[in-house]
């Protein structure tokens, strides 16, 4: 921390001690930002809670914008403290506050909640949050938020293994993005999601169509993780179509990318080995194929044990 920042912090503490009401709340709000920047999340959380309580006690001036900003500070502080349940509950509380005081912000807060719930693998809840956001949001001709909601709902259905429903929502998202003339990366993201969903339904032509579009984009951008994943999908599609040599070539490319650009790629390489094993068996190299599959299962059991999924 620079001397100037240190002096500023001292002034804020002095102001918090000398004043009551709104000036004190504003000082605590600024102090919470300083604490957050230096990764003192307990202090940041405490300052946010104090400031929010003072702002909420003032019935004269509308401080709803400040209060919702403080809710974000509380949410992110809990996230960084890995107190995820409290983070989610604080966001739900912020949504209820916004319903009364800033209803135009409710849709975006619901989207934030939906993303949080997806990250916590609460997929049904995430679908509900994004669905409500769509109902509340007033769309314009160039608004792409509804398309994002459809993508996120589709992703949740995919994680729940409702692949047909996932594709339905992902295609609606794609249509919405095309109508709204969004930035290309939104389209590419949907192409990748569609390829993944079609893999699960073993629909090779669709995987090749959407997967190649996404791969071309990500190769140009050198987004290696997306590239090695998409090459795996394309390999599976070619295996389904009987193009075994091309499938093996894509698997080798995929494996090399993961080994070159990922510190610990074992979780992904398990899938690559399983797929290669299946192809080798189809080619009549039964022993070699079974050995790859055995190794993959053994490595997966180690991964599961380390994550408590035995």
mmCIF file of C-alpha atoms in Angstrom:
data_model
loop_
_atom_site.group_PDB
_atom_site.id
_atom_site.type_symbol
_atom_site.label_atom_id
_atom_site.label_comp_id
_atom_site.label_asym_id
_atom_site.label_seq_id
_atom_site.Cartn_x
_atom_site.Cartn_y
_atom_site.Cartn_z
ATOM 1 C CA UNK A 1 0.000 0.000 0.000
ATOM 2 C CA UNK A 2 1.338 3.428 -0.949
ATOM 3 C CA UNK A 3 1.710 6.241 1.574
ATOM 4 C CA UNK A 4 -1.076 8.136 -0.157
ATOM 5 C CA UNK A 5 -3.445 5.167 0.172
ATOM 6 C CA UNK A 6 -2.441 4.688 3.795
ATOM 7 C CA UNK A 7 -3.185 8.328 4.617
ATOM 8 C CA UNK A 8 -6.507 8.071 2.821
ATOM 9 C CA UNK A 9 -7.426 5.030 4.905
ATOM 10 C CA UNK A 10 -6.504 6.858 8.108
ATOM 11 C CA UNK A 11 -8.726 9.754 7.094
ATOM 12 C CA UNK A 12 -11.624 7.401 6.458
ATOM 13 C CA UNK A 13 -11.239 5.772 9.865
ATOM 14 C CA UNK A 14 -11.137 9.188 11.496
ATOM 15 C CA UNK A 15 -14.259 10.238 9.618
ATOM 16 C CA UNK A 16 -16.038 7.051 10.665
ATOM 17 C CA UNK A 17 -15.271 7.824 14.307
ATOM 18 C CA UNK A 18 -16.221 11.507 14.209
ATOM 19 C CA UNK A 19 -19.487 11.346 12.268
ATOM 20 C CA UNK A 20 -22.801 9.582 12.591
ATOM 21 C CA UNK A 21 -25.297 8.343 10.015
ATOM 22 C CA UNK A 22 -24.644 8.590 6.274
ATOM 23 C CA UNK A 23 -21.087 10.044 6.462
ATOM 24 C CA UNK A 24 -20.080 7.150 8.701
ATOM 25 C CA UNK A 25 -21.717 4.632 6.359
ATOM 26 C CA UNK A 26 -19.931 6.143 3.360
ATOM 27 C CA UNK A 27 -16.602 5.882 5.183
ATOM 28 C CA UNK A 28 -17.170 2.229 6.056
ATOM 29 C CA UNK A 29 -18.175 1.567 2.443
ATOM 30 C CA UNK A 30 -14.872 2.995 1.191
ATOM 31 C CA UNK A 31 -12.941 1.123 3.875
ATOM 32 C CA UNK A 32 -14.575 -2.126 2.750
ATOM 33 C CA UNK A 33 -13.233 -1.571 -0.767
ATOM 34 C CA UNK A 34 -9.715 -0.992 0.560
ATOM 35 C CA UNK A 35 -9.896 -4.140 2.685
ATOM 36 C CA UNK A 36 -11.194 -6.160 -0.263
ATOM 37 C CA UNK A 37 -8.386 -4.949 -2.531
ATOM 38 C CA UNK A 38 -5.774 -6.145 -0.050
ATOM 39 C CA UNK A 39 -7.660 -9.453 0.251
ATOM 40 C CA UNK A 40 -8.678 -8.916 3.867
ATOM 41 C CA UNK A 41 -12.081 -10.439 3.243
ATOM 42 C CA UNK A 42 -13.253 -10.720 6.900
ATOM 43 C CA UNK A 43 -12.598 -6.994 7.355
ATOM 44 C CA UNK A 44 -14.252 -6.153 4.024
ATOM 45 C CA UNK A 45 -17.303 -8.181 4.998
ATOM 46 C CA UNK A 46 -17.551 -6.522 8.407
ATOM 47 C CA UNK A 47 -17.312 -3.023 6.912
ATOM 48 C CA UNK A 48 -19.987 -3.841 4.305
ATOM 49 C CA UNK A 49 -22.385 -5.160 6.937
ATOM 50 C CA UNK A 50 -21.936 -2.086 9.139
ATOM 51 C CA UNK A 51 -22.381 0.335 6.238
ATOM 52 C CA UNK A 52 -25.458 -1.499 4.932
ATOM 53 C CA UNK A 53 -27.119 -1.411 8.354
ATOM 54 C CA UNK A 54 -26.546 2.354 8.673
ATOM 55 C CA UNK A 55 -27.829 3.070 5.151
ATOM 56 C CA UNK A 56 -30.929 0.949 5.734
ATOM 57 C CA UNK A 57 -31.709 2.818 8.952
ATOM 58 C CA UNK A 58 -31.926 6.126 7.060
ATOM 59 C CA UNK A 59 -35.532 6.573 5.955
ATOM 60 C CA UNK A 60 -35.108 10.040 4.461
ATOM 61 C CA UNK A 61 -32.779 9.630 1.480
ATOM 62 C CA UNK A 62 -32.967 6.797 -1.048
ATOM 63 C CA UNK A 63 -29.690 4.901 -0.686
ATOM 64 C CA UNK A 64 -30.846 1.772 -2.518
ATOM 65 C CA UNK A 65 -27.986 2.001 -5.022
ATOM 66 C CA UNK A 66 -25.414 2.072 -2.202
ATOM 67 C CA UNK A 67 -27.154 -0.761 -0.383
ATOM 68 C CA UNK A 68 -27.164 -2.994 -3.459
ATOM 69 C CA UNK A 69 -23.483 -2.201 -4.044
ATOM 70 C CA UNK A 70 -22.808 -3.252 -0.460
ATOM 71 C CA UNK A 71 -24.726 -6.472 -1.023
ATOM 72 C CA UNK A 72 -22.288 -7.227 -3.847
ATOM 73 C CA UNK A 73 -19.394 -6.598 -1.477
ATOM 74 C CA UNK A 74 -20.953 -8.970 1.040
ATOM 75 C CA UNK A 75 -21.591 -11.628 -1.617
ATOM 76 C CA UNK A 76 -18.060 -11.514 -3.016
ATOM 77 C CA UNK A 77 -16.491 -11.420 0.440
ATOM 78 C CA UNK A 78 -18.348 -14.593 1.412
ATOM 79 C CA UNK A 79 -17.295 -16.158 -1.895
ATOM 80 C CA UNK A 80 -13.643 -15.449 -1.201
ATOM 81 C CA UNK A 81 -14.051 -16.825 2.318
ATOM 82 C CA UNK A 82 -15.539 -19.977 0.724
ATOM 83 C CA UNK A 83 -18.751 -19.512 2.680
ATOM 84 C CA UNK A 84 -20.853 -20.305 -0.349
ATOM 85 C CA UNK A 85 -24.177 -20.842 1.367
ATOM 86 C CA UNK A 86 -23.959 -17.414 3.003
ATOM 87 C CA UNK A 87 -22.978 -15.880 -0.322
ATOM 88 C CA UNK A 88 -26.027 -17.358 -2.038
ATOM 89 C CA UNK A 89 -28.352 -16.366 0.812
ATOM 90 C CA UNK A 90 -27.031 -12.804 0.670
ATOM 91 C CA UNK A 91 -27.728 -12.655 -3.054
ATOM 92 C CA UNK A 92 -31.266 -13.943 -2.495
ATOM 93 C CA UNK A 93 -31.692 -11.241 0.167
ATOM 94 C CA UNK A 94 -30.413 -8.630 -2.303
ATOM 95 C CA UNK A 95 -32.956 -9.798 -4.882
ATOM 96 C CA UNK A 96 -35.814 -9.418 -2.405
ATOM 97 C CA UNK A 97 -34.552 -5.953 -1.470
ATOM 98 C CA UNK A 98 -34.362 -4.984 -5.158
ATOM 99 C CA UNK A 99 -37.916 -6.187 -5.802
ATOM 100 C CA UNK A 100 -39.111 -3.411 -3.499
ATOM 101 C CA UNK A 101 -36.551 -0.652 -4.064
ATOM 102 C CA UNK A 102 -34.965 -1.203 -7.513
ATOM 103 C CA UNK A 103 -37.204 -3.566 -9.523
ATOM 104 C CA UNK A 104 -35.383 -2.842 -12.799
ATOM 105 C CA UNK A 105 -32.296 -4.582 -11.373
ATOM 106 C CA UNK A 106 -34.044 -7.791 -10.317
ATOM 107 C CA UNK A 107 -33.576 -9.601 -13.645
ATOM 108 C CA UNK A 108 -29.801 -9.117 -13.671
ATOM 109 C CA UNK A 109 -29.540 -10.179 -10.025
ATOM 110 C CA UNK A 110 -31.523 -13.318 -10.844
ATOM 111 C CA UNK A 111 -29.052 -14.052 -13.639
ATOM 112 C CA UNK A 112 -26.211 -13.660 -11.158
ATOM 113 C CA UNK A 113 -28.003 -16.096 -8.855
ATOM 114 C CA UNK A 114 -28.533 -18.527 -11.728
ATOM 115 C CA UNK A 115 -24.817 -18.503 -12.557
ATOM 116 C CA UNK A 116 -23.942 -19.021 -8.895
ATOM 117 C CA UNK A 117 -26.372 -21.934 -8.587
ATOM 118 C CA UNK A 118 -24.971 -23.519 -11.751
ATOM 119 C CA UNK A 119 -21.455 -23.321 -10.293
ATOM 120 C CA UNK A 120 -22.777 -25.073 -7.158
ATOM 121 C CA UNK A 121 -24.393 -27.788 -9.333
ATOM 122 C CA UNK A 122 -27.873 -26.663 -8.281
ATOM 123 C CA UNK A 123 -29.127 -27.018 -11.825
ATOM 124 C CA UNK A 124 -32.905 -27.014 -11.253
ATOM 125 C CA UNK A 125 -32.594 -23.868 -9.147
ATOM 126 C CA UNK A 126 -30.421 -22.251 -11.811
ATOM 127 C CA UNK A 127 -33.053 -22.976 -14.460
ATOM 128 C CA UNK A 128 -35.726 -21.391 -12.244
ATOM 129 C CA UNK A 129 -33.636 -18.247 -11.678
ATOM 130 C CA UNK A 130 -32.875 -17.723 -15.370
ATOM 131 C CA UNK A 131 -36.487 -18.461 -16.310
ATOM 132 C CA UNK A 132 -37.763 -15.795 -13.915
ATOM 133 C CA UNK A 133 -35.159 -13.350 -15.230
ATOM 134 C CA UNK A 134 -36.517 -13.853 -18.748
ATOM 135 C CA UNK A 135 -40.066 -13.211 -17.598
ATOM 136 C CA UNK A 136 -39.067 -9.974 -15.846
ATOM 137 C CA UNK A 137 -36.679 -8.567 -18.403
ATOM 138 C CA UNK A 138 -37.984 -5.962 -20.825
ATOM 139 C CA UNK A 139 -36.220 -6.815 -24.070
ATOM 140 C CA UNK A 140 -35.154 -4.466 -26.830
ATOM 141 C CA UNK A 141 -34.251 -5.254 -30.434
ATOM 142 C CA UNK A 142 -30.555 -5.439 -29.591
ATOM 143 C CA UNK A 143 -30.800 -7.070 -26.170
ATOM 144 C CA UNK A 144 -28.901 -10.379 -25.953
ATOM 145 C CA UNK A 145 -29.562 -11.118 -22.289
ATOM 146 C CA UNK A 146 -32.469 -13.433 -23.131
ATOM 147 C CA UNK A 147 -30.165 -15.447 -25.377
ATOM 148 C CA UNK A 148 -27.711 -15.824 -22.496
ATOM 149 C CA UNK A 149 -30.533 -17.073 -20.285
ATOM 150 C CA UNK A 150 -31.414 -19.717 -22.873
ATOM 151 C CA UNK A 151 -27.765 -20.813 -23.079
ATOM 152 C CA UNK A 152 -27.499 -21.164 -19.307
ATOM 153 C CA UNK A 153 -30.765 -23.079 -19.094
ATOM 154 C CA UNK A 154 -29.535 -25.391 -21.844
ATOM 155 C CA UNK A 155 -26.253 -25.966 -19.991
ATOM 156 C CA UNK A 156 -28.155 -26.873 -16.821
ATOM 157 C CA UNK A 157 -30.299 -29.372 -18.732
ATOM 158 C CA UNK A 158 -27.101 -30.861 -20.168
ATOM 159 C CA UNK A 159 -25.615 -31.343 -16.690
ATOM 160 C CA UNK A 160 -28.868 -33.025 -15.665
ATOM 161 C CA UNK A 161 -28.479 -35.333 -18.705
ATOM 162 C CA UNK A 162 -31.609 -33.920 -20.354
ATOM 163 C CA UNK A 163 -29.761 -33.659 -23.655
ATOM 164 C CA UNK A 164 -32.774 -33.171 -25.919
ATOM 165 C CA UNK A 165 -33.978 -30.292 -23.756
ATOM 166 C CA UNK A 166 -30.444 -28.887 -23.666
ATOM 167 C CA UNK A 167 -30.343 -28.777 -27.465
ATOM 168 C CA UNK A 168 -33.782 -27.180 -27.635
ATOM 169 C CA UNK A 169 -32.740 -24.284 -25.415
ATOM 170 C CA UNK A 170 -29.308 -23.944 -27.025
ATOM 171 C CA UNK A 171 -30.906 -23.677 -30.466
ATOM 172 C CA UNK A 172 -33.312 -21.011 -29.241
ATOM 173 C CA UNK A 173 -30.304 -19.132 -27.848
ATOM 174 C CA UNK A 174 -28.553 -19.406 -31.210
ATOM 175 C CA UNK A 175 -31.592 -18.063 -33.050
ATOM 176 C CA UNK A 176 -31.853 -15.188 -30.578
ATOM 177 C CA UNK A 177 -28.170 -14.298 -30.947
ATOM 178 C CA UNK A 178 -28.430 -14.370 -34.756
ATOM 179 C CA UNK A 179 -31.491 -12.107 -34.645
ATOM 180 C CA UNK A 180 -29.766 -9.646 -32.314
ATOM 181 C CA UNK A 181 -26.490 -9.576 -34.290
ATOM 182 C CA UNK A 182 -24.415 -10.190 -31.161
ATOM 183 C CA UNK A 183 -20.638 -10.378 -30.894
ATOM 184 C CA UNK A 184 -19.349 -13.549 -32.633
ATOM 185 C CA UNK A 185 -18.015 -15.159 -29.434
ATOM 186 C CA UNK A 186 -21.587 -15.641 -28.211
ATOM 187 C CA UNK A 187 -22.356 -17.700 -31.318
ATOM 188 C CA UNK A 188 -19.169 -19.710 -30.941
ATOM 189 C CA UNK A 189 -19.977 -20.546 -27.318
ATOM 190 C CA UNK A 190 -23.350 -21.930 -28.391
ATOM 191 C CA UNK A 191 -21.736 -23.941 -31.208
ATOM 192 C CA UNK A 192 -19.497 -25.570 -28.602
ATOM 193 C CA UNK A 193 -22.404 -26.318 -26.263
ATOM 194 C CA UNK A 194 -24.425 -27.819 -29.115
ATOM 195 C CA UNK A 195 -21.498 -30.014 -30.155
ATOM 196 C CA UNK A 196 -21.206 -31.313 -26.595
ATOM 197 C CA UNK A 197 -24.928 -32.050 -26.372
ATOM 198 C CA UNK A 198 -25.014 -33.812 -29.746
ATOM 199 C CA UNK A 199 -22.057 -35.987 -28.676
ATOM 200 C CA UNK A 200 -24.207 -37.395 -25.887
ATOM 201 C CA UNK A 201 -26.947 -38.272 -28.399
ATOM 202 C CA UNK A 202 -24.360 -39.794 -30.791
ATOM 203 C CA UNK A 203 -25.493 -37.505 -33.630
ATOM 204 C CA UNK A 204 -22.216 -37.356 -35.534
ATOM 205 C CA UNK A 205 -23.139 -35.006 -38.378
ATOM 206 C CA UNK A 206 -24.373 -32.332 -35.992
ATOM 207 C CA UNK A 207 -21.249 -32.718 -33.821
ATOM 208 C CA UNK A 208 -19.040 -32.228 -36.886
ATOM 209 C CA UNK A 209 -21.009 -29.191 -38.055
ATOM 210 C CA UNK A 210 -21.137 -27.227 -34.804
ATOM 211 C CA UNK A 211 -17.893 -28.603 -33.405
ATOM 212 C CA UNK A 212 -15.806 -27.639 -36.440
ATOM 213 C CA UNK A 213 -17.230 -24.098 -36.447
ATOM 214 C CA UNK A 214 -16.280 -23.672 -32.816
ATOM 215 C CA UNK A 215 -12.870 -25.317 -33.237
ATOM 216 C CA UNK A 216 -11.892 -23.072 -36.144
ATOM 217 C CA UNK A 217 -12.626 -20.008 -34.032
ATOM 218 C CA UNK A 218 -10.815 -21.217 -30.919
ATOM 219 C CA UNK A 219 -7.785 -22.414 -32.891
ATOM 220 C CA UNK A 220 -7.402 -18.954 -34.362
ATOM 221 C CA UNK A 221 -7.715 -17.492 -30.869
ATOM 222 C CA UNK A 222 -5.380 -20.155 -29.423
ATOM 223 C CA UNK A 223 -7.816 -21.053 -26.662
ATOM 224 C CA UNK A 224 -6.158 -24.374 -26.035
ATOM 225 C CA UNK A 225 -8.532 -25.928 -23.514
ATOM 226 C CA UNK A 226 -11.506 -25.422 -25.790
ATOM 227 C CA UNK A 227 -9.462 -26.781 -28.693
ATOM 228 C CA UNK A 228 -8.483 -30.036 -27.028
ATOM 229 C CA UNK A 229 -12.054 -30.591 -25.842
ATOM 230 C CA UNK A 230 -13.541 -29.955 -29.286
ATOM 231 C CA UNK A 231 -10.995 -32.229 -30.951
ATOM 232 C CA UNK A 232 -12.176 -35.000 -28.630
ATOM 233 C CA UNK A 233 -15.792 -34.370 -29.677
ATOM 234 C CA UNK A 234 -14.844 -34.437 -33.345
ATOM 235 C CA UNK A 235 -12.895 -37.661 -32.809
ATOM 236 C CA UNK A 236 -15.983 -39.268 -31.263
ATOM 237 C CA UNK A 237 -18.080 -38.130 -34.231
ATOM 238 C CA UNK A 238 -15.627 -39.570 -36.740
ATOM 239 C CA UNK A 239 -15.500 -42.825 -34.787
ATOM 240 C CA UNK A 240 -19.305 -43.029 -34.958
ATOM 241 C CA UNK A 241 -19.121 -42.505 -38.730
ATOM 242 C CA UNK A 242 -16.421 -45.154 -39.073
ATOM 243 C CA UNK A 243 -13.530 -42.781 -39.911
ATOM 244 C CA UNK A 244 -11.238 -44.461 -37.390
ATOM 245 C CA UNK A 245 -7.861 -43.222 -38.644
ATOM 246 C CA UNK A 246 -9.050 -39.610 -38.639
ATOM 247 C CA UNK A 247 -10.557 -40.127 -35.184
ATOM 248 C CA UNK A 248 -7.202 -41.392 -33.861
ATOM 249 C CA UNK A 249 -5.396 -38.433 -35.419
ATOM 250 C CA UNK A 250 -7.741 -36.012 -33.652
ATOM 251 C CA UNK A 251 -7.305 -37.862 -30.370
ATOM 252 C CA UNK A 252 -3.529 -37.593 -30.643
ATOM 253 C CA UNK A 253 -3.842 -33.858 -31.372
ATOM 254 C CA UNK A 254 -6.170 -33.489 -28.400
ATOM 255 C CA UNK A 255 -3.851 -35.379 -26.059
ATOM 256 C CA UNK A 256 -0.798 -33.367 -27.149
ATOM 257 C CA UNK A 257 -2.585 -30.032 -26.630
ATOM 258 C CA UNK A 258 -3.668 -31.043 -23.130
ATOM 259 C CA UNK A 259 -0.187 -32.286 -22.187
ATOM 260 C CA UNK A 260 1.472 -29.152 -23.550
ATOM 261 C CA UNK A 261 -0.905 -26.587 -22.051
ATOM 262 C CA UNK A 262 -2.425 -28.108 -18.904
ATOM 263 C CA UNK A 263 -0.571 -28.696 -15.652
ATOM 264 C CA UNK A 264 -2.647 -31.715 -14.608
ATOM 265 C CA UNK A 265 -4.680 -33.013 -17.546
ATOM 266 C CA UNK A 266 -5.408 -36.491 -16.180
ATOM 267 C CA UNK A 267 -9.186 -36.009 -15.887
ATOM 268 C CA UNK A 268 -9.365 -35.120 -19.556
ATOM 269 C CA UNK A 269 -6.859 -37.764 -20.664
ATOM 270 C CA UNK A 270 -9.018 -40.449 -19.060
ATOM 271 C CA UNK A 271 -11.699 -39.648 -21.656
ATOM 272 C CA UNK A 272 -9.123 -39.627 -24.453
ATOM 273 C CA UNK A 273 -7.756 -43.031 -23.428
ATOM 274 C CA UNK A 274 -11.235 -44.542 -23.195
ATOM 275 C CA UNK A 275 -12.115 -43.283 -26.648
ATOM 276 C CA UNK A 276 -8.838 -44.475 -28.163
ATOM 277 C CA UNK A 277 -9.315 -47.844 -26.496
ATOM 278 C CA UNK A 278 -12.729 -48.247 -28.116
ATOM 279 C CA UNK A 279 -11.288 -47.387 -31.524
ATOM 280 C CA UNK A 280 -8.399 -49.838 -31.160
ATOM 281 C CA UNK A 281 -10.888 -52.605 -30.301
ATOM 282 C CA UNK A 282 -12.904 -51.702 -33.424
ATOM 283 C CA UNK A 283 -9.692 -51.992 -35.437
ATOM 284 C CA UNK A 284 -9.090 -55.475 -34.092
ATOM 285 C CA UNK A 285 -6.354 -54.443 -31.652
ATOM 286 C CA UNK A 286 -8.327 -55.825 -28.764
ATOM 287 C CA UNK A 287 -5.583 -56.293 -26.185
ATOM 288 C CA UNK A 288 -4.138 -52.800 -26.730
ATOM 289 C CA UNK A 289 -7.606 -51.266 -26.561
ATOM 290 C CA UNK A 290 -8.558 -53.080 -23.387
ATOM 291 C CA UNK A 291 -5.288 -52.040 -21.758
ATOM 292 C CA UNK A 292 -5.962 -48.357 -22.478
ATOM 293 C CA UNK A 293 -9.478 -48.649 -21.074
ATOM 294 C CA UNK A 294 -8.172 -50.473 -17.981
ATOM 295 C CA UNK A 295 -5.612 -47.722 -17.376
ATOM 296 C CA UNK A 296 -8.213 -45.014 -17.840
ATOM 297 C CA UNK A 297 -10.571 -46.635 -15.325
ATOM 298 C CA UNK A 298 -7.764 -47.066 -12.831
ATOM 299 C CA UNK A 299 -6.699 -43.424 -13.102
ATOM 300 C CA UNK A 300 -10.348 -42.347 -12.801
ATOM 301 C CA UNK A 301 -10.677 -44.331 -9.575
ATOM 302 C CA UNK A 302 -7.691 -42.439 -8.154
ATOM 303 C CA UNK A 303 -9.263 -39.107 -9.160
ATOM 304 C CA UNK A 304 -12.587 -40.119 -7.603
ATOM 305 C CA UNK A 305 -10.891 -41.185 -4.373
ATOM 306 C CA UNK A 306 -9.049 -37.875 -4.115
ATOM 307 C CA UNK A 307 -12.373 -36.036 -4.440
ATOM 308 C CA UNK A 308 -14.202 -38.235 -1.956
ATOM 309 C CA UNK A 309 -16.339 -39.854 -4.661
ATOM 310 C CA UNK A 310 -15.462 -43.462 -3.879
#
